[in-house]
mmCIF file of C-alpha atoms and ligand atoms in Angstrom:
data_model
loop_
_atom_site.group_PDB
_atom_site.id
_atom_site.type_symbol
_atom_site.label_atom_id
_atom_site.label_comp_id
_atom_site.label_asym_id
_atom_site.label_seq_id
_atom_site.Cartn_x
_atom_site.Cartn_y
_atom_site.Cartn_z
ATOM 1 C CA MET A 99 40.700 -18.037 -30.484
ATOM 2 C CA TYR A 100 42.334 -20.291 -27.888
ATOM 3 C CA LEU A 101 41.839 -19.150 -24.287
ATOM 4 C CA SER A 102 43.832 -20.880 -21.553
ATOM 5 C CA PRO A 103 41.857 -22.514 -18.747
ATOM 6 C CA ARG A 104 43.508 -20.040 -16.352
ATOM 7 C CA PHE A 105 42.270 -17.042 -18.445
ATOM 8 C CA ARG A 106 38.813 -18.537 -18.793
ATOM 9 C CA ALA A 107 38.627 -18.956 -15.002
ATOM 10 C CA PHE A 108 39.814 -15.372 -14.518
ATOM 11 C CA ALA A 109 37.251 -14.038 -17.027
ATOM 12 C CA ALA A 110 34.447 -15.997 -15.360
ATOM 13 C CA GLY A 111 35.472 -14.666 -11.959
ATOM 14 C CA ALA A 112 35.626 -11.102 -13.240
ATOM 15 C CA ALA A 113 32.167 -11.457 -14.791
ATOM 16 C CA LEU A 114 30.807 -12.773 -11.503
ATOM 17 C CA LEU A 115 32.363 -9.875 -9.610
ATOM 18 C CA ALA A 116 30.904 -7.353 -12.075
ATOM 19 C CA ALA A 117 27.454 -8.937 -11.846
ATOM 20 C CA SER A 118 27.600 -8.902 -8.077
ATOM 21 C CA ALA A 119 28.710 -5.253 -8.010
ATOM 22 C CA LEU A 120 25.853 -4.340 -10.352
ATOM 23 C CA ALA A 121 23.362 -6.232 -8.198
ATOM 24 C CA GLN A 122 24.656 -4.451 -5.100
ATOM 25 C CA ALA A 123 24.410 -1.089 -6.868
ATOM 26 C CA GLN A 124 20.805 -1.793 -7.884
ATOM 27 C CA GLN A 125 19.967 -2.904 -4.347
ATOM 28 C CA ALA A 126 21.330 0.387 -3.044
ATOM 29 C CA LEU A 127 18.873 2.315 -5.237
ATOM 30 C CA PRO A 128 15.484 3.316 -3.774
ATOM 31 C CA ASN A 129 12.386 1.344 -4.808
ATOM 32 C CA VAL A 130 9.838 3.672 -6.423
ATOM 33 C CA VAL A 131 6.381 2.679 -7.651
ATOM 34 C CA ILE A 132 4.755 4.718 -10.422
ATOM 35 C CA LEU A 133 0.948 4.727 -10.321
ATOM 36 C CA ALA A 134 -0.323 5.923 -13.707
ATOM 37 C CA THR A 135 -3.738 7.525 -14.103
ATOM 38 C CA GLY A 136 -3.592 9.069 -17.610
ATOM 39 C CA GLY A 137 -3.435 12.722 -18.634
ATOM 40 C CA THR A 138 -1.172 14.526 -21.059
ATOM 41 C CA ILE A 139 1.946 12.910 -19.626
ATOM 42 C CA ALA A 140 0.491 9.770 -21.210
ATOM 43 C CA GLY A 141 -0.753 11.677 -24.232
ATOM 44 C CA ALA A 142 0.114 11.388 -27.923
ATOM 45 C CA GLY A 143 -0.248 13.845 -30.781
ATOM 46 C CA ALA A 144 -0.273 13.314 -34.565
ATOM 47 C CA SER A 145 2.947 15.266 -35.078
ATOM 48 C CA ALA A 146 5.827 16.842 -33.191
ATOM 49 C CA VAL A 147 4.325 20.299 -33.655
ATOM 50 C CA ASN A 148 1.115 19.268 -31.890
ATOM 51 C CA SER A 149 1.956 20.607 -28.441
ATOM 52 C CA ALA A 150 -1.681 21.449 -27.668
ATOM 53 C CA THR A 151 -3.686 19.254 -30.060
ATOM 54 C CA TYR A 152 -3.377 15.640 -28.947
ATOM 55 C CA ALA A 153 -5.187 12.815 -27.185
ATOM 56 C CA ALA A 154 -4.535 12.486 -23.441
ATOM 57 C CA ALA A 155 -4.349 9.127 -21.666
ATOM 58 C CA LYS A 156 -3.021 6.946 -24.480
ATOM 59 C CA VAL A 157 0.440 5.694 -23.383
ATOM 60 C CA GLY A 158 0.642 2.923 -20.777
ATOM 61 C CA VAL A 159 2.855 3.109 -17.701
ATOM 62 C CA ASP A 160 5.266 0.402 -18.886
ATOM 63 C CA LYS A 161 5.847 2.354 -22.107
ATOM 64 C CA LEU A 162 6.391 5.562 -20.104
ATOM 65 C CA ILE A 163 9.037 3.785 -18.022
ATOM 66 C CA ALA A 164 10.647 2.071 -21.035
ATOM 67 C CA GLY A 165 10.844 5.462 -22.749
ATOM 68 C CA LEU A 166 12.957 6.829 -19.896
ATOM 69 C CA PRO A 167 15.927 4.405 -19.405
ATOM 70 C CA GLU A 168 17.647 7.037 -17.220
ATOM 71 C CA LEU A 169 15.212 6.090 -14.457
ATOM 72 C CA SER A 170 17.041 2.787 -13.892
ATOM 73 C CA LYS A 171 20.131 4.715 -12.782
ATOM 74 C CA ILE A 172 18.314 6.531 -9.952
ATOM 75 C CA ALA A 173 15.731 4.002 -8.724
ATOM 76 C CA ASN A 174 14.339 0.515 -9.048
ATOM 77 C CA VAL A 175 11.088 1.466 -10.724
ATOM 78 C CA ARG A 176 7.941 -0.506 -11.365
ATOM 79 C CA GLY A 177 4.594 0.711 -12.665
ATOM 80 C CA GLU A 178 0.880 0.095 -12.105
ATOM 81 C CA GLN A 179 -1.843 1.403 -14.410
ATOM 82 C CA VAL A 180 -4.549 2.507 -11.978
ATOM 83 C CA PHE A 181 -6.650 4.416 -14.563
ATOM 84 C CA GLN A 182 -6.135 5.720 -18.096
ATOM 85 C CA VAL A 183 -8.237 8.881 -18.193
ATOM 86 C CA ALA A 184 -7.954 12.616 -18.707
ATOM 87 C CA SER A 185 -8.068 14.027 -15.205
ATOM 88 C CA GLU A 186 -11.095 16.292 -15.775
ATOM 89 C CA SER A 187 -13.050 13.032 -15.913
ATOM 90 C CA LEU A 188 -11.819 11.561 -12.627
ATOM 91 C CA THR A 189 -14.534 10.890 -10.027
ATOM 92 C CA ASN A 190 -14.693 10.808 -6.217
ATOM 93 C CA ASP A 191 -14.590 7.013 -6.435
ATOM 94 C CA ASN A 192 -11.407 7.226 -8.546
ATOM 95 C CA LEU A 193 -9.912 9.474 -5.865
ATOM 96 C CA LEU A 194 -10.723 6.920 -3.153
ATOM 97 C CA THR A 195 -9.335 4.026 -5.205
ATOM 98 C CA LEU A 196 -6.090 5.855 -5.952
ATOM 99 C CA ALA A 197 -5.544 7.063 -2.390
ATOM 100 C CA LYS A 198 -6.207 3.607 -0.961
ATOM 101 C CA ARG A 199 -3.626 2.125 -3.349
ATOM 102 C CA VAL A 200 -1.091 4.781 -2.361
ATOM 103 C CA SER A 201 -1.768 4.064 1.299
ATOM 104 C CA ALA A 202 -1.358 0.300 0.845
ATOM 105 C CA LEU A 203 1.903 0.666 -1.083
ATOM 106 C CA SER A 204 3.278 3.167 1.454
ATOM 107 C CA LYS A 205 2.984 0.460 4.127
ATOM 108 C CA GLN A 206 5.178 -1.967 2.158
ATOM 109 C CA ALA A 207 8.774 -2.219 3.382
ATOM 110 C CA ASP A 208 9.985 -2.676 -0.218
ATOM 111 C CA VAL A 209 8.517 0.696 -1.308
ATOM 112 C CA ASP A 210 10.582 3.822 -0.603
ATOM 113 C CA GLY A 211 8.549 6.350 -2.591
ATOM 114 C CA ILE A 212 5.498 6.646 -4.819
ATOM 115 C CA VAL A 213 4.953 8.666 -8.000
ATOM 116 C CA ILE A 214 1.507 9.330 -9.439
ATOM 117 C CA THR A 215 1.372 10.367 -13.104
ATOM 118 C CA HIS A 216 -1.754 12.432 -13.574
ATOM 119 C CA GLY A 217 -3.528 14.862 -15.866
ATOM 120 C CA THR A 218 -2.774 18.468 -15.053
ATOM 121 C CA ASP A 219 -6.382 19.710 -15.014
ATOM 122 C CA THR A 220 -7.240 18.294 -11.578
ATOM 123 C CA LEU A 221 -3.753 17.341 -10.404
ATOM 124 C CA GLU A 222 -3.946 19.947 -7.625
ATOM 125 C CA GLU A 223 -7.107 18.345 -6.211
ATOM 126 C CA THR A 224 -5.703 14.830 -6.146
ATOM 127 C CA ALA A 225 -2.438 16.071 -4.620
ATOM 128 C CA TYR A 226 -4.365 17.848 -1.842
ATOM 129 C CA PHE A 227 -6.615 14.853 -1.196
ATOM 130 C CA LEU A 228 -3.555 12.612 -0.758
ATOM 131 C CA THR A 229 -1.983 15.264 1.500
ATOM 132 C CA LEU A 230 -5.024 15.115 3.775
ATOM 133 C CA THR A 231 -5.631 11.376 3.887
ATOM 134 C CA VAL A 232 -2.513 9.215 3.353
ATOM 135 C CA HIS A 233 -0.661 8.422 6.573
ATOM 136 C CA THR A 234 2.939 8.039 5.506
ATOM 137 C CA SER A 235 6.126 10.063 5.715
ATOM 138 C CA LYS A 236 7.476 8.382 2.570
ATOM 139 C CA PRO A 237 7.683 10.786 -0.403
ATOM 140 C CA ILE A 238 4.575 10.829 -2.569
ATOM 141 C CA VAL A 239 5.061 12.856 -5.750
ATOM 142 C CA VAL A 240 2.305 13.764 -8.205
ATOM 143 C CA VAL A 241 3.469 14.689 -11.703
ATOM 144 C CA GLY A 242 1.996 15.627 -15.070
ATOM 145 C CA SER A 243 2.982 17.438 -18.196
ATOM 146 C CA MET A 244 1.634 20.242 -20.318
ATOM 147 C CA ARG A 245 2.797 18.723 -23.621
ATOM 148 C CA PRO A 246 2.461 15.133 -24.862
ATOM 149 C CA GLY A 247 5.632 13.076 -25.187
ATOM 150 C CA THR A 248 5.296 13.254 -29.000
ATOM 151 C CA ALA A 249 5.701 17.049 -29.052
ATOM 152 C CA LEU A 250 8.814 19.171 -29.590
ATOM 153 C CA SER A 251 10.284 20.174 -26.202
ATOM 154 C CA ALA A 252 7.944 17.822 -24.396
ATOM 155 C CA ASP A 253 8.120 18.414 -20.627
ATOM 156 C CA GLY A 254 6.853 15.029 -19.413
ATOM 157 C CA ALA A 255 10.122 13.094 -19.497
ATOM 158 C CA LEU A 256 12.054 15.496 -17.268
ATOM 159 C CA ASN A 257 9.041 16.036 -15.005
ATOM 160 C CA LEU A 258 8.785 12.249 -14.545
ATOM 161 C CA TYR A 259 12.538 11.873 -14.021
ATOM 162 C CA ASP A 260 12.372 14.613 -11.379
ATOM 163 C CA ALA A 261 9.370 12.993 -9.727
ATOM 164 C CA VAL A 262 11.113 9.613 -9.429
ATOM 165 C CA SER A 263 14.281 11.310 -8.207
ATOM 166 C CA VAL A 264 12.403 13.209 -5.483
ATOM 167 C CA ALA A 265 10.281 10.170 -4.559
ATOM 168 C CA GLY A 266 13.516 8.224 -3.959
ATOM 169 C CA SER A 267 15.142 11.003 -1.942
ATOM 170 C CA LYS A 268 15.709 10.666 1.789
ATOM 171 C CA ASP A 269 15.507 14.472 2.173
ATOM 172 C CA ALA A 270 11.944 14.424 0.758
ATOM 173 C CA VAL A 271 10.741 12.237 3.633
ATOM 174 C CA GLY A 272 8.159 13.931 5.852
ATOM 175 C CA LYS A 273 7.533 16.883 3.524
ATOM 176 C CA GLY A 274 3.986 15.856 2.634
ATOM 177 C CA VAL A 275 2.689 15.199 -0.848
ATOM 178 C CA LEU A 276 4.795 16.959 -3.461
ATOM 179 C CA VAL A 277 4.362 18.039 -7.090
ATOM 180 C CA THR A 278 7.334 18.213 -9.462
ATOM 181 C CA MET A 279 6.626 20.280 -12.558
ATOM 182 C CA ASN A 280 9.006 22.517 -14.527
ATOM 183 C CA ASP A 281 11.963 21.951 -12.115
ATOM 184 C CA ASN A 282 9.946 23.098 -9.068
ATOM 185 C CA ILE A 283 9.061 20.996 -6.024
ATOM 186 C CA ASP A 284 5.699 22.319 -4.836
ATOM 187 C CA SER A 285 3.516 21.391 -1.920
ATOM 188 C CA GLY A 286 0.486 19.350 -2.952
ATOM 189 C CA ARG A 287 -1.580 21.630 -0.701
ATOM 190 C CA ASP A 288 -0.429 24.962 -2.098
ATOM 191 C CA VAL A 289 0.108 24.317 -5.809
ATOM 192 C CA SER A 290 -2.457 25.073 -8.519
ATOM 193 C CA LYS A 291 -2.550 25.144 -12.296
ATOM 194 C CA ASN A 292 -2.472 28.860 -13.126
ATOM 195 C CA VAL A 293 -1.785 28.852 -16.864
ATOM 196 C CA ASN A 294 -3.598 26.514 -19.201
ATOM 197 C CA VAL A 295 -1.046 26.490 -22.051
ATOM 198 C CA LYS A 296 2.473 26.841 -20.612
ATOM 199 C CA THR A 297 4.976 24.313 -19.177
ATOM 200 C CA SER A 298 5.316 26.777 -16.278
ATOM 201 C CA ALA A 299 1.603 26.260 -15.541
ATOM 202 C CA PHE A 300 1.926 25.241 -11.909
ATOM 203 C CA SER A 301 2.777 27.510 -9.008
ATOM 204 C CA SER A 302 1.741 28.412 -5.467
ATOM 205 C CA GLN A 303 1.188 31.914 -4.131
ATOM 206 C CA TRP A 304 3.414 30.912 -1.193
ATOM 207 C CA GLY A 305 6.184 29.741 -3.528
ATOM 208 C CA PRO A 306 7.638 26.297 -4.174
ATOM 209 C CA LEU A 307 9.170 24.251 -1.358
ATOM 210 C CA GLY A 308 12.283 23.951 -3.516
ATOM 211 C CA MET A 309 13.706 22.873 -6.848
ATOM 212 C CA VAL A 310 15.131 19.691 -8.292
ATOM 213 C CA VAL A 311 18.006 20.032 -10.740
ATOM 214 C CA GLU A 312 19.823 17.055 -12.297
ATOM 215 C CA GLY A 313 18.515 14.732 -9.617
ATOM 216 C CA LYS A 314 19.483 16.941 -6.656
ATOM 217 C CA ASN A 315 16.876 18.599 -4.418
ATOM 218 C CA TYR A 316 17.324 22.196 -3.237
ATOM 219 C CA TRP A 317 14.902 22.966 -0.381
ATOM 220 C CA PHE A 318 13.992 26.531 0.667
ATOM 221 C CA ARG A 319 10.943 26.035 2.915
ATOM 222 C CA ALA A 320 8.784 23.392 4.549
ATOM 223 C CA PRO A 321 4.970 23.023 4.808
ATOM 224 C CA VAL A 322 3.373 24.495 7.962
ATOM 225 C CA LYS A 323 -0.149 23.130 7.546
ATOM 226 C CA ARG A 324 -1.037 19.632 8.856
ATOM 227 C CA HIS A 325 -0.458 16.835 6.373
ATOM 228 C CA THR A 326 -0.022 13.049 5.954
ATOM 229 C CA MET A 327 1.204 11.632 9.285
ATOM 230 C CA ALA A 328 -0.135 14.672 11.189
ATOM 231 C CA SER A 329 -3.579 14.506 9.611
ATOM 232 C CA GLU A 330 -6.629 13.478 11.626
ATOM 233 C CA PHE A 331 -8.121 11.999 8.440
ATOM 234 C CA ASP A 332 -7.152 8.521 7.226
ATOM 235 C CA ILE A 333 -8.027 7.131 3.784
ATOM 236 C CA ASP A 334 -8.132 3.643 5.273
ATOM 237 C CA ALA A 335 -11.196 4.777 7.254
ATOM 238 C CA ILE A 336 -12.898 6.669 4.404
ATOM 239 C CA ASN A 337 -15.082 4.695 1.986
ATOM 240 C CA ALA A 338 -17.329 7.410 0.603
ATOM 241 C CA LEU A 339 -17.174 11.153 0.077
ATOM 242 C CA PRO A 340 -20.147 13.482 0.681
ATOM 243 C CA ALA A 341 -21.576 15.638 -2.106
ATOM 244 C CA VAL A 342 -20.007 19.092 -2.091
ATOM 245 C CA GLU A 343 -20.596 21.502 -4.972
ATOM 246 C CA ILE A 344 -19.193 24.889 -6.018
ATOM 247 C CA ALA A 345 -21.275 27.979 -6.861
ATOM 248 C CA MET A 346 -19.292 30.827 -8.378
ATOM 249 C CA GLY A 347 -19.915 34.522 -7.763
ATOM 250 C CA TYR A 348 -19.984 37.017 -10.656
ATOM 251 C CA GLU A 349 -21.813 40.126 -11.818
ATOM 252 C CA GLY A 350 -25.512 39.328 -12.274
ATOM 253 C CA VAL A 351 -25.278 36.034 -10.389
ATOM 254 C CA SER A 352 -28.610 34.292 -9.769
ATOM 255 C CA SER A 353 -29.532 31.784 -7.092
ATOM 256 C CA THR A 354 -30.298 29.033 -9.598
ATOM 257 C CA ALA A 355 -27.207 26.955 -8.858
ATOM 258 C CA ILE A 356 -27.435 27.409 -5.081
ATOM 259 C CA ASP A 357 -31.132 26.489 -5.026
ATOM 260 C CA ALA A 358 -30.516 23.425 -7.183
ATOM 261 C CA PHE A 359 -27.564 22.278 -5.041
ATOM 262 C CA SER A 360 -29.576 22.732 -1.879
ATOM 263 C CA LYS A 361 -32.550 20.846 -3.324
ATOM 264 C CA SER A 362 -30.239 17.985 -4.340
ATOM 265 C CA GLY A 363 -29.212 17.525 -0.722
ATOM 266 C CA VAL A 364 -25.545 18.524 -0.888
ATOM 267 C CA LYS A 365 -23.647 18.453 2.422
ATOM 268 C CA ALA A 366 -21.811 21.693 1.623
ATOM 269 C CA ILE A 367 -21.747 24.485 -0.919
ATOM 270 C CA ILE A 368 -18.440 26.194 -1.662
ATOM 271 C CA HIS A 369 -19.191 29.782 -2.682
ATOM 272 C CA GLY A 370 -16.418 31.031 -4.968
ATOM 273 C CA GLY A 371 -17.120 34.684 -4.313
ATOM 274 C CA THR A 372 -15.758 37.833 -5.882
ATOM 275 C CA GLY A 373 -12.998 39.726 -4.117
ATOM 276 C CA ASN A 374 -12.516 38.572 -0.547
ATOM 277 C CA GLY A 375 -15.252 36.006 -0.910
ATOM 278 C CA SER A 376 -18.035 38.581 -1.332
ATOM 279 C CA VAL A 377 -21.619 37.389 -1.755
ATOM 280 C CA ALA A 378 -24.212 39.290 -3.832
ATOM 281 C CA ASN A 379 -26.831 40.529 -1.361
ATOM 282 C CA ARG A 380 -29.691 39.075 -3.436
ATOM 283 C CA ILE A 381 -28.440 35.496 -2.966
ATOM 284 C CA VAL A 382 -27.664 35.667 0.770
ATOM 285 C CA PRO A 383 -31.222 34.474 1.610
ATOM 286 C CA ASN A 384 -30.743 31.485 -0.708
ATOM 287 C CA LEU A 385 -27.471 30.544 0.999
ATOM 288 C CA GLN A 386 -29.189 30.993 4.353
ATOM 289 C CA LYS A 387 -31.998 28.658 3.271
ATOM 290 C CA ALA A 388 -29.449 26.119 2.044
ATOM 291 C CA ARG A 389 -27.803 26.397 5.484
ATOM 292 C CA THR A 390 -31.142 25.859 7.214
ATOM 293 C CA ASP A 391 -31.790 22.884 4.933
ATOM 294 C CA GLY A 392 -28.565 21.270 6.168
ATOM 295 C CA ALA A 393 -25.813 22.382 3.807
ATOM 296 C CA VAL A 394 -22.632 23.864 5.267
ATOM 297 C CA ILE A 395 -21.777 27.147 3.512
ATOM 298 C CA ILE A 396 -18.064 27.735 2.917
ATOM 299 C CA ARG A 397 -16.868 31.078 1.591
ATOM 300 C CA SER A 398 -13.956 30.858 -0.828
ATOM 301 C CA SER A 399 -12.954 33.330 -3.530
ATOM 302 C CA ARG A 400 -12.672 33.282 -7.304
ATOM 303 C CA VAL A 401 -9.589 35.496 -6.897
ATOM 304 C CA ALA A 402 -6.555 33.255 -7.301
ATOM 305 C CA ASP A 403 -4.347 34.581 -4.495
ATOM 306 C CA GLY A 404 -4.841 35.988 -0.989
ATOM 307 C CA PHE A 405 -7.133 34.489 1.656
ATOM 308 C CA VAL A 406 -10.708 34.987 2.793
ATOM 309 C CA ILE A 407 -10.991 36.835 6.101
ATOM 310 C CA ARG A 408 -13.700 35.689 8.502
ATOM 311 C CA ASN A 409 -16.428 38.234 9.372
ATOM 312 C CA ALA A 410 -14.994 40.785 6.922
ATOM 313 C CA GLU A 411 -17.116 40.783 3.750
ATOM 314 C CA GLN A 412 -19.891 38.783 5.427
ATOM 315 C CA PRO A 413 -21.033 38.251 9.065
ATOM 316 C CA ASP A 414 -19.908 34.617 9.096
ATOM 317 C CA ASP A 415 -20.527 34.235 12.829
ATOM 318 C CA LYS A 416 -24.114 35.460 12.430
ATOM 319 C CA TYR A 417 -24.801 33.299 9.347
ATOM 320 C CA ASP A 418 -22.932 30.252 10.767
ATOM 321 C CA TRP A 419 -20.755 30.109 7.675
ATOM 322 C CA VAL A 420 -17.161 28.798 7.320
ATOM 323 C CA VAL A 421 -14.354 30.604 5.481
ATOM 324 C CA ALA A 422 -11.911 28.679 3.249
ATOM 325 C CA HIS A 423 -8.783 30.618 4.296
ATOM 326 C CA ASP A 424 -6.388 30.641 1.293
ATOM 327 C CA LEU A 425 -7.966 27.637 -0.442
ATOM 328 C CA ARG A 426 -9.392 28.166 -3.915
ATOM 329 C CA PRO A 427 -12.894 26.744 -4.475
ATOM 330 C CA GLN A 428 -11.662 23.465 -5.961
ATOM 331 C CA LYS A 429 -9.271 22.869 -3.057
ATOM 332 C CA ALA A 430 -11.837 24.004 -0.476
ATOM 333 C CA ARG A 431 -14.189 21.384 -1.908
ATOM 334 C CA ILE A 432 -11.570 18.638 -1.346
ATOM 335 C CA LEU A 433 -11.036 19.650 2.275
ATOM 336 C CA ALA A 434 -14.782 20.031 2.871
ATOM 337 C CA MET A 435 -15.484 16.513 1.562
ATOM 338 C CA VAL A 436 -12.763 15.012 3.752
ATOM 339 C CA ALA A 437 -13.722 17.037 6.839
ATOM 340 C CA LEU A 438 -17.418 16.169 6.469
ATOM 341 C CA THR A 439 -16.569 12.476 6.742
ATOM 342 C CA LYS A 440 -15.879 13.333 10.406
ATOM 343 C CA THR A 441 -17.969 16.357 11.390
ATOM 344 C CA SER A 442 -20.572 18.878 10.210
ATOM 345 C CA ASP A 443 -20.064 21.117 13.233
ATOM 346 C CA THR A 444 -19.185 24.532 11.787
ATOM 347 C CA LYS A 445 -16.819 25.465 14.611
ATOM 348 C CA GLU A 446 -14.912 22.202 14.074
ATOM 349 C CA LEU A 447 -14.991 22.737 10.329
ATOM 350 C CA GLN A 448 -13.557 26.235 10.713
ATOM 351 C CA ARG A 449 -10.733 24.815 12.871
ATOM 352 C CA ILE A 450 -10.011 22.295 10.148
ATOM 353 C CA PHE A 451 -9.880 25.010 7.492
ATOM 354 C CA TRP A 452 -7.383 26.987 9.614
ATOM 355 C CA GLU A 453 -5.168 23.920 10.231
ATOM 356 C CA TYR A 454 -5.121 22.167 6.860
HETATM 357 N N1 LIG B 707 -7.021 17.050 -20.090
HETATM 358 C C1 LIG B 707 -5.835 17.230 -19.317
HETATM 359 C C2 LIG B 707 -5.852 16.276 -18.127
HETATM 360 O O1 LIG B 707 -5.912 15.075 -18.334
HETATM 361 C C3 LIG B 707 -4.585 16.991 -20.060
HETATM 362 C C4 LIG B 707 -3.401 17.283 -19.188
HETATM 363 O O2 LIG B 707 -3.017 18.442 -19.173
HETATM 364 O O3 LIG B 707 -2.908 16.404 -18.491
HETATM 365 O O4 LIG B 707 -5.778 16.774 -17.009
#
């Protein structure tokens, strides 16, 4: 078909204008980096009905991004594959590596927000560790899924979309490390996995900070505990984490675990006690010996909600023990490891457990 030179010039000009408008629109979008670590959100099952039987940590970050073209409308996204593991297998060294990468990226002017895709089993521990140690006010969002992307009604795609949307949001700045699962925006400090088979697995006893619906954030509260920029701990100054172990309390509990932990030279033992952090009277001497041998004793509780009250179930002042406040054993362990990089003074440690 013949096209006049005038029309061809017009068409070329229009194409240039469109390309420039598109480029400007892309430039206006936030730059979000996705750090992938594995988990179910990167999982794959044999069939669509396998919502619980599947292999975690199989799908690479570039494939996750390519599988969600809607992301390109809300952010300029790029991915890095930091690990490809199920999160129950992550180590302290993995935690340090990940947090240092988050810290480095957060300092880059061309990064507006960071998303970490992560297995759900220990997501709450990683989210808390980042809360305590990464000095940035930029949104950091940790996200996982309870079903693999191959399953019917998979939750990973929307969770990831929400995570990128929140990570690119100006109103998420300064709110600490966040977790977006099942439409909620939770605090990385408060949230835990409370159901091991549902997409509504994650919640906090203090409630979510807000919700994200169709790319819009609805905030209802803000964190009150110290985090990120207000933290006295800095991942850039932490290169190793001390050994801290957890000994659970239960009917018939023996001192075997406590004695073994103490003998191994741990820097702290988290006691996940019954009720309000109760300790069976027969193992108090063993905890006292562990204390004398140099381990800090921190009383948490196996009961999901509530908080441990100092000098209530046990004479903490007399025993020189620390109480974990509302932190469950696994979260108390994260804070204890970070705090012990700075101090082993029990009065200082108790302050830290009140403030973080
Ligand atoms: N094994 C679990 C994990 O990697 C799978 C998941 O739920 O993400 O944490």
